[in-house]
Coordinates of C-alpha atoms and ligand atoms in Angstrom, one line a residue:
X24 CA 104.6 53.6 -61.0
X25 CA 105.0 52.9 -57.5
X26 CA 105.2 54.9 -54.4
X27 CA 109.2 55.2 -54.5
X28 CA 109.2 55.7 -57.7
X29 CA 107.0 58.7 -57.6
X30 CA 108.7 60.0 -55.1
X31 CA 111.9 59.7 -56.6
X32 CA 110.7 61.4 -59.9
X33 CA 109.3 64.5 -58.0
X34 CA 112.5 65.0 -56.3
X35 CA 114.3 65.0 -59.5
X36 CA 111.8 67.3 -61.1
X37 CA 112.4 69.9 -58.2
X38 CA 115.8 69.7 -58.2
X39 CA 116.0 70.0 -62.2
X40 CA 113.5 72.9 -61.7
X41 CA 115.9 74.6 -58.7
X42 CA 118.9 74.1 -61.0
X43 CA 117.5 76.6 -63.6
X44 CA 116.3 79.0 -60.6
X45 CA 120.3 78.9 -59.0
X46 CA 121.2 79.9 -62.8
X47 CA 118.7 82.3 -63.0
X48 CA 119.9 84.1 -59.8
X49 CA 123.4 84.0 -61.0
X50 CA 125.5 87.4 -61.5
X51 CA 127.9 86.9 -63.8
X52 CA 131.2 89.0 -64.4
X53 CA 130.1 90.4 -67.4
X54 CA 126.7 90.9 -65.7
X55 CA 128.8 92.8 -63.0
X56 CA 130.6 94.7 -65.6
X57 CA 127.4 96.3 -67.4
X58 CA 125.6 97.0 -63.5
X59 CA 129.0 98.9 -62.4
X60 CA 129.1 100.9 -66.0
X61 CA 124.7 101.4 -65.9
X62 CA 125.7 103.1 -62.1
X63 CA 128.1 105.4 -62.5
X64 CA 126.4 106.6 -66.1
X65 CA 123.5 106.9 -63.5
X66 CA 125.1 108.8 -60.9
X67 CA 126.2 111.1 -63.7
X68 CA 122.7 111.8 -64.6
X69 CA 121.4 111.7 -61.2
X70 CA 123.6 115.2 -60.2
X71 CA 121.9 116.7 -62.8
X72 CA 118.6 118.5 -62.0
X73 CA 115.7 116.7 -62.5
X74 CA 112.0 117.5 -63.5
X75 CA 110.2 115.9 -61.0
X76 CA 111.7 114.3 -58.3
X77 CA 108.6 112.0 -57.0
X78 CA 108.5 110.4 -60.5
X79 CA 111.6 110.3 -61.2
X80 CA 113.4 107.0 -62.0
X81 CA 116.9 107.4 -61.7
X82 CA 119.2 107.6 -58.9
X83 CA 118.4 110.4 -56.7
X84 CA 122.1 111.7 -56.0
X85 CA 120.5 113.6 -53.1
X86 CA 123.0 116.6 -51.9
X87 CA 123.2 116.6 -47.6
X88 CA 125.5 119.8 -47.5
X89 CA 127.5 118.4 -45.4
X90 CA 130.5 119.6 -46.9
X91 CA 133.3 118.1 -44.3
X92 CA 134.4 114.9 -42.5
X93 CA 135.0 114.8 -38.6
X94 CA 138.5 114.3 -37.9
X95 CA 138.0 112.7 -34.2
X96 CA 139.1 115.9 -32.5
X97 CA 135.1 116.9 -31.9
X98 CA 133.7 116.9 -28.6
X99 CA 130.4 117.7 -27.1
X100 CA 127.3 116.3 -25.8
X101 CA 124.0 116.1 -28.1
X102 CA 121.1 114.8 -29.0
X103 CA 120.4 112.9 -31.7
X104 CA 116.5 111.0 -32.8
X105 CA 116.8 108.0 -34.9
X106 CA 113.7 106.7 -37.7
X107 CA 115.3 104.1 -39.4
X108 CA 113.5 100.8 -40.2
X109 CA 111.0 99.3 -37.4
X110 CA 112.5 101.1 -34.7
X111 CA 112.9 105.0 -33.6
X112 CA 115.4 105.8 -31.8
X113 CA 116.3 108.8 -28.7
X114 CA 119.9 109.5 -27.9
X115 CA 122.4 111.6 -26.3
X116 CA 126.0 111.5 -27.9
X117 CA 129.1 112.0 -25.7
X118 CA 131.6 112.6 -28.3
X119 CA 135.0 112.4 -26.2
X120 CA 137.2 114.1 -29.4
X121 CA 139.7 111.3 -29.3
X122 CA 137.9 109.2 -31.6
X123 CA 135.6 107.5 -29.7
X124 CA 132.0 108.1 -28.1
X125 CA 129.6 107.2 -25.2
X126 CA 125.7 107.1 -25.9
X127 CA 122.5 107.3 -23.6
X128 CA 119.6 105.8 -25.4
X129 CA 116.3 104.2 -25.5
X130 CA 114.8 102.6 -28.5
X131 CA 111.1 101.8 -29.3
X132 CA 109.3 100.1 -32.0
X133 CA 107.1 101.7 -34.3
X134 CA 103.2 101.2 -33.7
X135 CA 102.1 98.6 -36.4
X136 CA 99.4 100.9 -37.3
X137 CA 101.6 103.6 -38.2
X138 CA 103.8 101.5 -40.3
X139 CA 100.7 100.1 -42.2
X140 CA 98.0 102.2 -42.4
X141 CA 97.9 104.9 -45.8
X142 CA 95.2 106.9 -44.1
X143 CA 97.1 107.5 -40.6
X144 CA 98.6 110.9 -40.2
X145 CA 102.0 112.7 -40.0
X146 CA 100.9 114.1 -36.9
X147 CA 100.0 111.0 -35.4
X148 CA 103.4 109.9 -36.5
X149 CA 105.9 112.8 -35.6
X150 CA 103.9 112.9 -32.5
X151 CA 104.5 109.4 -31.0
X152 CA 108.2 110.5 -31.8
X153 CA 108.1 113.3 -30.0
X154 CA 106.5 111.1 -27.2
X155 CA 109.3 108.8 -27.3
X156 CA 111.7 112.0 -27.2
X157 CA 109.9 113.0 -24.0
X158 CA 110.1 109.2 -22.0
X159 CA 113.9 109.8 -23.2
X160 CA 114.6 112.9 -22.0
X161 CA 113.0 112.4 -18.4
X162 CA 114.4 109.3 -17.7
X163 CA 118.2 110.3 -18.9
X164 CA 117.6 114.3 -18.5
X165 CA 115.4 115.6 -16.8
X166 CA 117.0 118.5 -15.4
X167 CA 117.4 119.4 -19.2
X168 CA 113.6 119.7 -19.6
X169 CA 112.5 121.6 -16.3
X170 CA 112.5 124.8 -17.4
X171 CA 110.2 124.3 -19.8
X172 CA 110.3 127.2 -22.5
X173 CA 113.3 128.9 -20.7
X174 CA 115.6 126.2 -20.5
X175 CA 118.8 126.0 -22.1
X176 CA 118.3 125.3 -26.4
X177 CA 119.6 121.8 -26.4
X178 CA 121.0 120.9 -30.3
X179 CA 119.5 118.2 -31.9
X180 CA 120.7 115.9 -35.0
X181 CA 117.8 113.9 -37.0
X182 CA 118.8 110.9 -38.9
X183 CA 115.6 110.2 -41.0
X184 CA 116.2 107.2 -43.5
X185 CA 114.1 108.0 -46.0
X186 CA 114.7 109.5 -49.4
X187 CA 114.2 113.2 -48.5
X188 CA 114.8 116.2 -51.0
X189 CA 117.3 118.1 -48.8
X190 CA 116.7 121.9 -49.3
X191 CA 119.3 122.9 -46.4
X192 CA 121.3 120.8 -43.3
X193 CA 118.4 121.0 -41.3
X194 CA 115.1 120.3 -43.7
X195 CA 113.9 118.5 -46.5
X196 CA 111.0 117.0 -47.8
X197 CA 110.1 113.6 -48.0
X198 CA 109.9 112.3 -51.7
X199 CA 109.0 108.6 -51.0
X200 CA 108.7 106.5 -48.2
X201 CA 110.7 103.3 -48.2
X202 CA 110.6 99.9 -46.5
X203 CA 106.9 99.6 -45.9
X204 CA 105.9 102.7 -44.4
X205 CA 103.0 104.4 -46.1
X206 CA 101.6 107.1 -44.6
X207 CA 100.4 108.9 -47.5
X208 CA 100.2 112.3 -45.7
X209 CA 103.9 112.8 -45.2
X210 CA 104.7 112.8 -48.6
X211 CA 106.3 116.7 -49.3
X212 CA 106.2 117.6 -46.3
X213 CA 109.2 119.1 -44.1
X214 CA 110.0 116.2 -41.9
X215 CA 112.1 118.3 -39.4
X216 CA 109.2 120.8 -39.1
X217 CA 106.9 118.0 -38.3
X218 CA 109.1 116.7 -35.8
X219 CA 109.7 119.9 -34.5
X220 CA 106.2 121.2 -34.1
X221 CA 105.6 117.8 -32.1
X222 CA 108.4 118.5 -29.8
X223 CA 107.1 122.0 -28.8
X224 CA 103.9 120.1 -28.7
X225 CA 105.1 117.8 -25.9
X226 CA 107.1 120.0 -23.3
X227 CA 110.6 120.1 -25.5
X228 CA 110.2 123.5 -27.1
X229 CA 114.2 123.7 -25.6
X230 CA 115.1 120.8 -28.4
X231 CA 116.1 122.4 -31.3
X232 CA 116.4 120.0 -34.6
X233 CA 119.6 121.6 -35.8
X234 CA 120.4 119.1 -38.5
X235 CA 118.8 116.5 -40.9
X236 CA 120.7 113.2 -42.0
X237 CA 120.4 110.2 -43.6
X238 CA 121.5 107.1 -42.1
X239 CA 124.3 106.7 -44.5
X240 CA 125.3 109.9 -43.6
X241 CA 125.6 109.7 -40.2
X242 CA 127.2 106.2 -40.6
X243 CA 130.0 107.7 -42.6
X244 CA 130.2 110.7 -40.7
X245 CA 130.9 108.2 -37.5
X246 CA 133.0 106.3 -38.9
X247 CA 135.0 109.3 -40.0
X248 CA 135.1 110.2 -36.6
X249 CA 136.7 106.7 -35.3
X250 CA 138.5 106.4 -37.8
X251 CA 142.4 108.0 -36.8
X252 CA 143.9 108.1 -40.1
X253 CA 141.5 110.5 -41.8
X254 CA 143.0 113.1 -43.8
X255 CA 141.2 116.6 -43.3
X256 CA 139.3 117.6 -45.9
X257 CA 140.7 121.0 -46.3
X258 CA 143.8 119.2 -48.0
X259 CA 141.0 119.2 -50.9
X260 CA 141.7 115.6 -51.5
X261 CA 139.5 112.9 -50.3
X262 CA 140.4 110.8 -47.4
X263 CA 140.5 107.4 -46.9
X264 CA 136.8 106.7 -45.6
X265 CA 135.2 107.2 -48.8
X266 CA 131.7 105.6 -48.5
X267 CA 129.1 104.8 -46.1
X268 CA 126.6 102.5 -46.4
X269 CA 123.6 100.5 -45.0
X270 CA 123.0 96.8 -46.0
X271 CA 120.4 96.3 -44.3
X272 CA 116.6 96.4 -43.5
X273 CA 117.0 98.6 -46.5
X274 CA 120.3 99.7 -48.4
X275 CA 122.0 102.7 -49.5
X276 CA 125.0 104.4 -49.6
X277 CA 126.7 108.0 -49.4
X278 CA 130.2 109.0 -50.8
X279 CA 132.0 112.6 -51.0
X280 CA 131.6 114.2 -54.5
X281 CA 132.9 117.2 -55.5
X282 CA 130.6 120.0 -55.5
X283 CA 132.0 121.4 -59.0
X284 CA 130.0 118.1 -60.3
X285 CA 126.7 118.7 -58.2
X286 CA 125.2 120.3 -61.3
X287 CA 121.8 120.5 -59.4
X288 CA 123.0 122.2 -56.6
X289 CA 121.7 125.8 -57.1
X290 CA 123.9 128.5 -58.7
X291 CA 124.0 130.3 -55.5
X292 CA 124.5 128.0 -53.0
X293 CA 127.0 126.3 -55.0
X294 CA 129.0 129.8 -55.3
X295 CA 128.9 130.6 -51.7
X296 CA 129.7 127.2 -50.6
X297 CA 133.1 127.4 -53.1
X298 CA 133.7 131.3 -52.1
X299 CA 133.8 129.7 -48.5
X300 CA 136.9 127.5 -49.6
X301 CA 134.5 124.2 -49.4
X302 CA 135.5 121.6 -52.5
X303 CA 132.7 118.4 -51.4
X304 CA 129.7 117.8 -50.0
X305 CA 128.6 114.4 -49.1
X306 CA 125.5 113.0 -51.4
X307 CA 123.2 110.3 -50.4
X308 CA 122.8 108.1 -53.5
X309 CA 119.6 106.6 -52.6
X310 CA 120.8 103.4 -54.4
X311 CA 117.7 101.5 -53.2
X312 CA 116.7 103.2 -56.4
X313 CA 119.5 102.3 -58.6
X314 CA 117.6 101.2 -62.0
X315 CA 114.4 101.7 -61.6
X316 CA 114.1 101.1 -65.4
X317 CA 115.2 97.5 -65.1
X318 CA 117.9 98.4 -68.2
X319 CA 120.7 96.1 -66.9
X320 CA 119.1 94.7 -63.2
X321 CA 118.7 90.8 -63.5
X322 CA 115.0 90.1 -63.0
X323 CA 113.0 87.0 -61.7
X324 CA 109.3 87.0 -62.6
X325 CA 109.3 87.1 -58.4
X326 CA 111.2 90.2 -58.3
X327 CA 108.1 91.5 -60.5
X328 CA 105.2 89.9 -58.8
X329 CA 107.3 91.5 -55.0
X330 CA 107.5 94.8 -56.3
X331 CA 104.1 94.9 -58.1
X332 CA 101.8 92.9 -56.0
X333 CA 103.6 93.1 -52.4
X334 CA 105.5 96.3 -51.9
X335 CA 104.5 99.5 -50.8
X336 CA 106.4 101.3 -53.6
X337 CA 106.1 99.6 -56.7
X338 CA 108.4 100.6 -59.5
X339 CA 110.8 102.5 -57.2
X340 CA 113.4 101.1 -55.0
X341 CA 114.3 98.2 -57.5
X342 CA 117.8 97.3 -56.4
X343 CA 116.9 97.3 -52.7
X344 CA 114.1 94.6 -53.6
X345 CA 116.9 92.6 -54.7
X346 CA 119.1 93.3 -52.3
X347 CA 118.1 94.3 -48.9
X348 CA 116.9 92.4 -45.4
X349 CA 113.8 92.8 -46.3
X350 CA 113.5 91.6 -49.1
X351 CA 115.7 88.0 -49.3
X352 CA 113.1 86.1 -47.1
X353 CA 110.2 87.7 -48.9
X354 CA 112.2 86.1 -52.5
X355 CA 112.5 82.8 -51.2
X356 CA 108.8 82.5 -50.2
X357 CA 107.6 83.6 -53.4
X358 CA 109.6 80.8 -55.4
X359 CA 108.5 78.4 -52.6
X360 CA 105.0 79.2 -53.5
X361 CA 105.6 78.9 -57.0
X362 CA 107.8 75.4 -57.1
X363 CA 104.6 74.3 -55.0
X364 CA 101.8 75.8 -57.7
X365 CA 104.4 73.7 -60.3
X366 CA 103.4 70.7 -58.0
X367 CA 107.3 70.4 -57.4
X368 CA 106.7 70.7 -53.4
X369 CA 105.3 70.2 -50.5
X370 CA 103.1 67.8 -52.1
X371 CA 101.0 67.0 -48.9
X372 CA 98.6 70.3 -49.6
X373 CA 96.9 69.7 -52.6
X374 CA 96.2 73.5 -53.1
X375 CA 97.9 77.0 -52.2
X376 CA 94.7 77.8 -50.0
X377 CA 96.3 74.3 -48.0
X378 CA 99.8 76.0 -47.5
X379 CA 100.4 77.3 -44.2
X380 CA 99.0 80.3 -43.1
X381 CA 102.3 82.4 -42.9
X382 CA 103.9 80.9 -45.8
X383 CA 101.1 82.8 -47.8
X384 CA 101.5 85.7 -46.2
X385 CA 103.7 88.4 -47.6
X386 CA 107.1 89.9 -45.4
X387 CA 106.6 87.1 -43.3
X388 CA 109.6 85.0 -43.9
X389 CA 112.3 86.7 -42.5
X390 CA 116.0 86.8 -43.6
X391 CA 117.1 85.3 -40.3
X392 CA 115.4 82.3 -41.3
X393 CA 117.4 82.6 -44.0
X394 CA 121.1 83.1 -42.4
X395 CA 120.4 80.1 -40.3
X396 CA 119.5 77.6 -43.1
X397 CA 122.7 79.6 -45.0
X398 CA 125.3 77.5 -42.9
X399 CA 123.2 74.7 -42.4
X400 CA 125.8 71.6 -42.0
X401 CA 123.6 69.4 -39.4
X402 CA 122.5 66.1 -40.3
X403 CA 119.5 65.5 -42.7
X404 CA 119.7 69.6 -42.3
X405 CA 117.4 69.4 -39.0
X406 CA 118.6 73.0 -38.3
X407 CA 116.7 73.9 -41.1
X408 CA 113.9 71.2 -40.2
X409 CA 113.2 73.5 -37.5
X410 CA 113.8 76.9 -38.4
X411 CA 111.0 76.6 -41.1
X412 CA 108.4 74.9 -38.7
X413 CA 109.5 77.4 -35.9
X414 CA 109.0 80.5 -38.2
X415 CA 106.6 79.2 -41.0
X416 CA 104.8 76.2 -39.5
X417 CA 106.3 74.4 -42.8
X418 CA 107.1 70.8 -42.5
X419 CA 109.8 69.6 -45.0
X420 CA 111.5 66.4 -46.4
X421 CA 115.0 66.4 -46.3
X422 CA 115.2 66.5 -50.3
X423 CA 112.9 69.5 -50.2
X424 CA 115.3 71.3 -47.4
X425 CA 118.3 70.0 -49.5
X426 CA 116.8 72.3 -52.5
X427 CA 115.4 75.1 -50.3
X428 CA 118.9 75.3 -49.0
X429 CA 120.5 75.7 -52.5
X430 CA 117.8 78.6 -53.5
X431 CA 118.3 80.4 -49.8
X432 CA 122.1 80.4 -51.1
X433 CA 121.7 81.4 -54.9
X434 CA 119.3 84.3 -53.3
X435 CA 121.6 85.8 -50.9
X436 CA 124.7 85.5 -53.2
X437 CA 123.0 87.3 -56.1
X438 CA 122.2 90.0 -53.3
X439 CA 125.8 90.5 -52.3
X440 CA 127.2 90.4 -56.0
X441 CA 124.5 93.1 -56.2
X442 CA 125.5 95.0 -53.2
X443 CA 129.3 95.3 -54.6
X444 CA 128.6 97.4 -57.5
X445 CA 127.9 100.4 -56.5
X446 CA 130.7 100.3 -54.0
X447 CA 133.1 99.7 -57.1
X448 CA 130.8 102.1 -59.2
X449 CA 131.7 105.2 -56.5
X450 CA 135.5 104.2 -56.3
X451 CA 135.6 104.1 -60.4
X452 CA 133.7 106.8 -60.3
X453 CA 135.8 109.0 -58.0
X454 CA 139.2 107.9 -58.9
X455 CA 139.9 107.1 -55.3
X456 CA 141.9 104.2 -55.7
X457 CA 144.2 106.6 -57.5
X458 CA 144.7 109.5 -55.4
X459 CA 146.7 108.4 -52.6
X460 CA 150.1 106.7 -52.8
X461 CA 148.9 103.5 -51.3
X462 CA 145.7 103.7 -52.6
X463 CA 144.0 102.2 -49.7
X464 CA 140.3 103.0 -49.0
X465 CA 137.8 102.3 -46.3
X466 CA 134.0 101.7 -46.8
X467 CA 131.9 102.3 -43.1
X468 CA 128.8 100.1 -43.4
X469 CA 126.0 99.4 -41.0
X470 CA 123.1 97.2 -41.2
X471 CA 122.2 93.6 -40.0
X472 CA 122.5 91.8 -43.3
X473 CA 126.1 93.2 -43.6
X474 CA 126.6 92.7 -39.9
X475 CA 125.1 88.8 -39.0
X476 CA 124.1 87.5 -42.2
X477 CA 126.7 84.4 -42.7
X478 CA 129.5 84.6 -45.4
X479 CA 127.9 88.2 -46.9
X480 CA 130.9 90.5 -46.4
X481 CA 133.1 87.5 -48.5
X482 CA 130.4 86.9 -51.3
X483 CA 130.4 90.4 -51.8
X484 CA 134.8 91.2 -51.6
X485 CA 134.6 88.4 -54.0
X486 CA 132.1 90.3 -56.1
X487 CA 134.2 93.0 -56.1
X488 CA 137.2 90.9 -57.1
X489 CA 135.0 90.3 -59.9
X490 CA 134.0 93.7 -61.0
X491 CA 135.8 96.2 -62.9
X492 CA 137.9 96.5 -59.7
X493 CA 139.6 93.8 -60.2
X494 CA 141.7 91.5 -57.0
X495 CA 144.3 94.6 -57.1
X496 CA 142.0 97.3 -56.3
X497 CA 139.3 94.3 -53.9
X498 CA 142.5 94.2 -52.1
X499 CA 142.9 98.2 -51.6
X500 CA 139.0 98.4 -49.9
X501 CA 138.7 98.0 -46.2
X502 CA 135.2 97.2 -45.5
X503 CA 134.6 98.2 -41.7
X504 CA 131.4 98.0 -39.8
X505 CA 130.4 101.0 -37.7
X506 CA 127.5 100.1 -35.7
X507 CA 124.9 102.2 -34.8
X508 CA 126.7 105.0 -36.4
X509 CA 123.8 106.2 -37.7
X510 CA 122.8 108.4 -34.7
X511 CA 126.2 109.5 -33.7
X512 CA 126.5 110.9 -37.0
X513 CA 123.6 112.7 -36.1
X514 CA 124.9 114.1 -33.4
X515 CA 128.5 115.3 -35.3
X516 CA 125.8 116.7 -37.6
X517 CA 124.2 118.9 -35.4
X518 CA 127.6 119.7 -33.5
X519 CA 129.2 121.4 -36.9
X520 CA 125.1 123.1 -37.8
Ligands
GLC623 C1 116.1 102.9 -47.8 C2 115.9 104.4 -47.7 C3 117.3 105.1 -47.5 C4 118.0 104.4 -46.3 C5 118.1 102.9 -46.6 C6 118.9 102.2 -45.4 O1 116.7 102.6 -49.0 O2 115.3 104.9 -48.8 O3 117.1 106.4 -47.2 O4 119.3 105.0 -46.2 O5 116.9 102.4 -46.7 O6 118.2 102.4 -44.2

């Protein structure tokens, strides 16, 4: 055989082998109708109490008590603390009370050996956040701070997203971490007490954490509070923002429920909370989690090997692996590695050992890399030429970019099929679509994959087109982005505490 023909062979044998990986990626309507009917059976269960809540595999359906919506007409100043992904956040929220907000802030990346290391404490931890707090406060406030122990209380909202069992508005404790963090120590432990002991241990005894939220909560609760044609709440129906969500580093979602269905909720909070007129209270799904028992989830033999071999949480957080930002770019290099061990790639390193340094290394392809090579259209694909020596030191061919282009697309498409069920699952579920004349509903989302990653907000309307939804009811669901809603929610938190 000569040279060409080799070659030639080898390109057909990758592309026959990336045909069965695009199919194997592939959500199917049917596929869509079993995931939406698995979620809602699981959101069922998940209100029920449950035995133990670190072990447990099904959808946490954590309560927040929060048991109303903003209707724009707040006003205040607060202060709000952000942990979401990589990066902690310090802010003070102007809310104006005619929908709309100003915000102070100063944002910091987590310390690498906090993020990584099991054996590193909560103290060390809570403590740079109160740190952080501090640099925040005396740059923006500092006349806030002077009097030390006498000054003014100042109200503080903490938006912790992480799956914490919520005991009350302002504590809970954490259950698991997520997205990579691992600090073993934390694990049960009230995370607004540790924040709070930190704060009195750094000059801010006047910072009081008034209120605990996730991220999904805030980011509904913001977008509540922008949006102008919310109904109130007291009108015991639900208005039109009806879920909030987070596609992004991780993902998630929150939606009103009616507390009458909380069957976990205890008796007696449950009865004061209705003898106090109050119909729902907003519950953080946790839908990273959704199927934990792989009953209906597709699965790749990479989803295994990520979640077994490379995550920080394995057997937990299943549908975020498949999902999430950061997850797609860590998919695609495990097939890359794979095709190559198949000898279908890359043929010019004869073993894995020879692959490049970061193309071995776990988390390391990121899902820019991805979005760029996504909309590819240049010539011979030199976009994506470059994008993979820039971030992974990877020569290509343009046949192998061709293919790596096709997988980057069947990966992110079966993410954003995934990503509309349980959107349709909680409008089913809740019989929004049915409660108001026109029907119309709004779904507040945050999150970079949702926000930048090309063509993600269509895959996934057309996903819900394909769900039990159906076009009619795709057509009724106004997805809206409300960035950086996460801390202002914080903040409309800790205003009603
Ligand atoms: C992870 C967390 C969840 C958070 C989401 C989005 O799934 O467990 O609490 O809301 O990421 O940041």
């Amino acid at each position: 055989m000569s040279f060409d023909d080799l070659h030639k062979a080898t390109a057909q044998a990758l592309t026959g082998a990336v045909d069965e990986l695009v199919a194997e990626f592939e959500v199917t309507p049917e596929k869509l109708d079993q995931l939406t009917a698995h979620f809602i059976e699981q959101m069922e269960k998940g209100l029920k109490p449950t035995e133990d809540k670190a072990t447990d595999k099904g959808l946490p359906m954590i309560p927040s008590f929060v048991t109303g919506t903003p209707n724009g007409t707040e006003k205040g100043i607060l202060l709000a603390a952000d942990l979401g992904g990589t990066n902690f956040r310090v802010c003070s929220v102007e809310l104006h009370g005619d929908h709309t907000y100003t915000m102070e802030q100063m944002k910091s990346k987590i310390p690498e050996e906090l993020l990584d290391d099991e054996n590193a404490t909560s103290e060390q931890l809570f403590g740079y956040l109160a740190r952080r707090t501090l640099a925040f406060m005396k740059k923006f406030h500092p006349e806030q701070i002077e009097g030390g122990i006498s000054a003014k209380p100042l109200r503080m909202g903490f938006t912790f997203s992480y799956p914490v069992d919520q005991t009350s508005l302002n504590s809970g404790t954490l259950i698991r971490w997520t997205k990579g963090f691992k600090i073993a120590d934390t694990i049960g432990r009230d995370v607004v007490q540790l924040y709070q002991d930190e704060l009195k241990k750094n000059e801010l005894p006047m910072i009081n954490v008034v209120a605990l939220t996730n991220d999904t909560v805030g980011t509904f609760l913001s977008h509540c509070y922008a949006s102008d044609n919310t109904d109130s709440m007291t009108t015991g129906e639900i208005s039109e923002p009806v879920i909030g969500c987070i596609f992004g580093t991780g993902t998630n979602g929150c939606y009103m429920e009616e507390i009458k269905n909380i069957v976990k909720l205890p008796a007696d909070v449950k009865k004061k909370l209705l003898d106090e007129g109050k119909t729902h209270m907003v519950v953080n799904t946790e839908w990273g989690s959704f199927d934990n028992e792989l009953k209906v989830l597709p699965t790749t033999k990479y989803d295994v090997d990520i979640d077994q071999k490379y995550s920080a949480n394995p057997g937990f957080h299943l549908f975020e692996k498949r999902v999430s930002g950061m997850y797609l770019g860590e998919v695609l290099r495990n097939v890359l590695v794979d095709l190559h061990k198949r000898g279908l790639i890359f043929a010019q390193y004869r073993t894995e050992k020879q692959l490049p340094h970061r193309l071995q290394t776990p988390f390391e392809l990121d899902s820019e890399v991805l979005s760029h090579i996504e909309i590819d259209d240049s010539t011979g694909l030199r976009e994506t030429e470059l994008s993979l020596l820039q971030s992974l030191r990877l020569p290509t061919t343009p046949s192998e970019r061709h293919e790596i282009q096709r997988l980057v697309r069947a990966i992110s498409r079966r993410s954003a099929y995934l990503a509309a069920v349980p959107i349709a699952a909680i409008i089913l579920k809740t019989g929004t679509l049915n409660k108001r004349y026109h029907g119309e509903v709004e779904v507040g989302c945050d999150g970079s994959v949702i926000e930048y990653y090309p063509g993600f907000r269509s895959m996934l309307r057309h996903a819900l087109a394909l769900s039990p939804l159906g076009a009619e009811g795709e057509r009724k669901i106004h997805i809206k982005l409300s960035k950086d809603g996460s801390s202002a929610g914080a903040a409309l938190c800790a205003l009603v505490a």
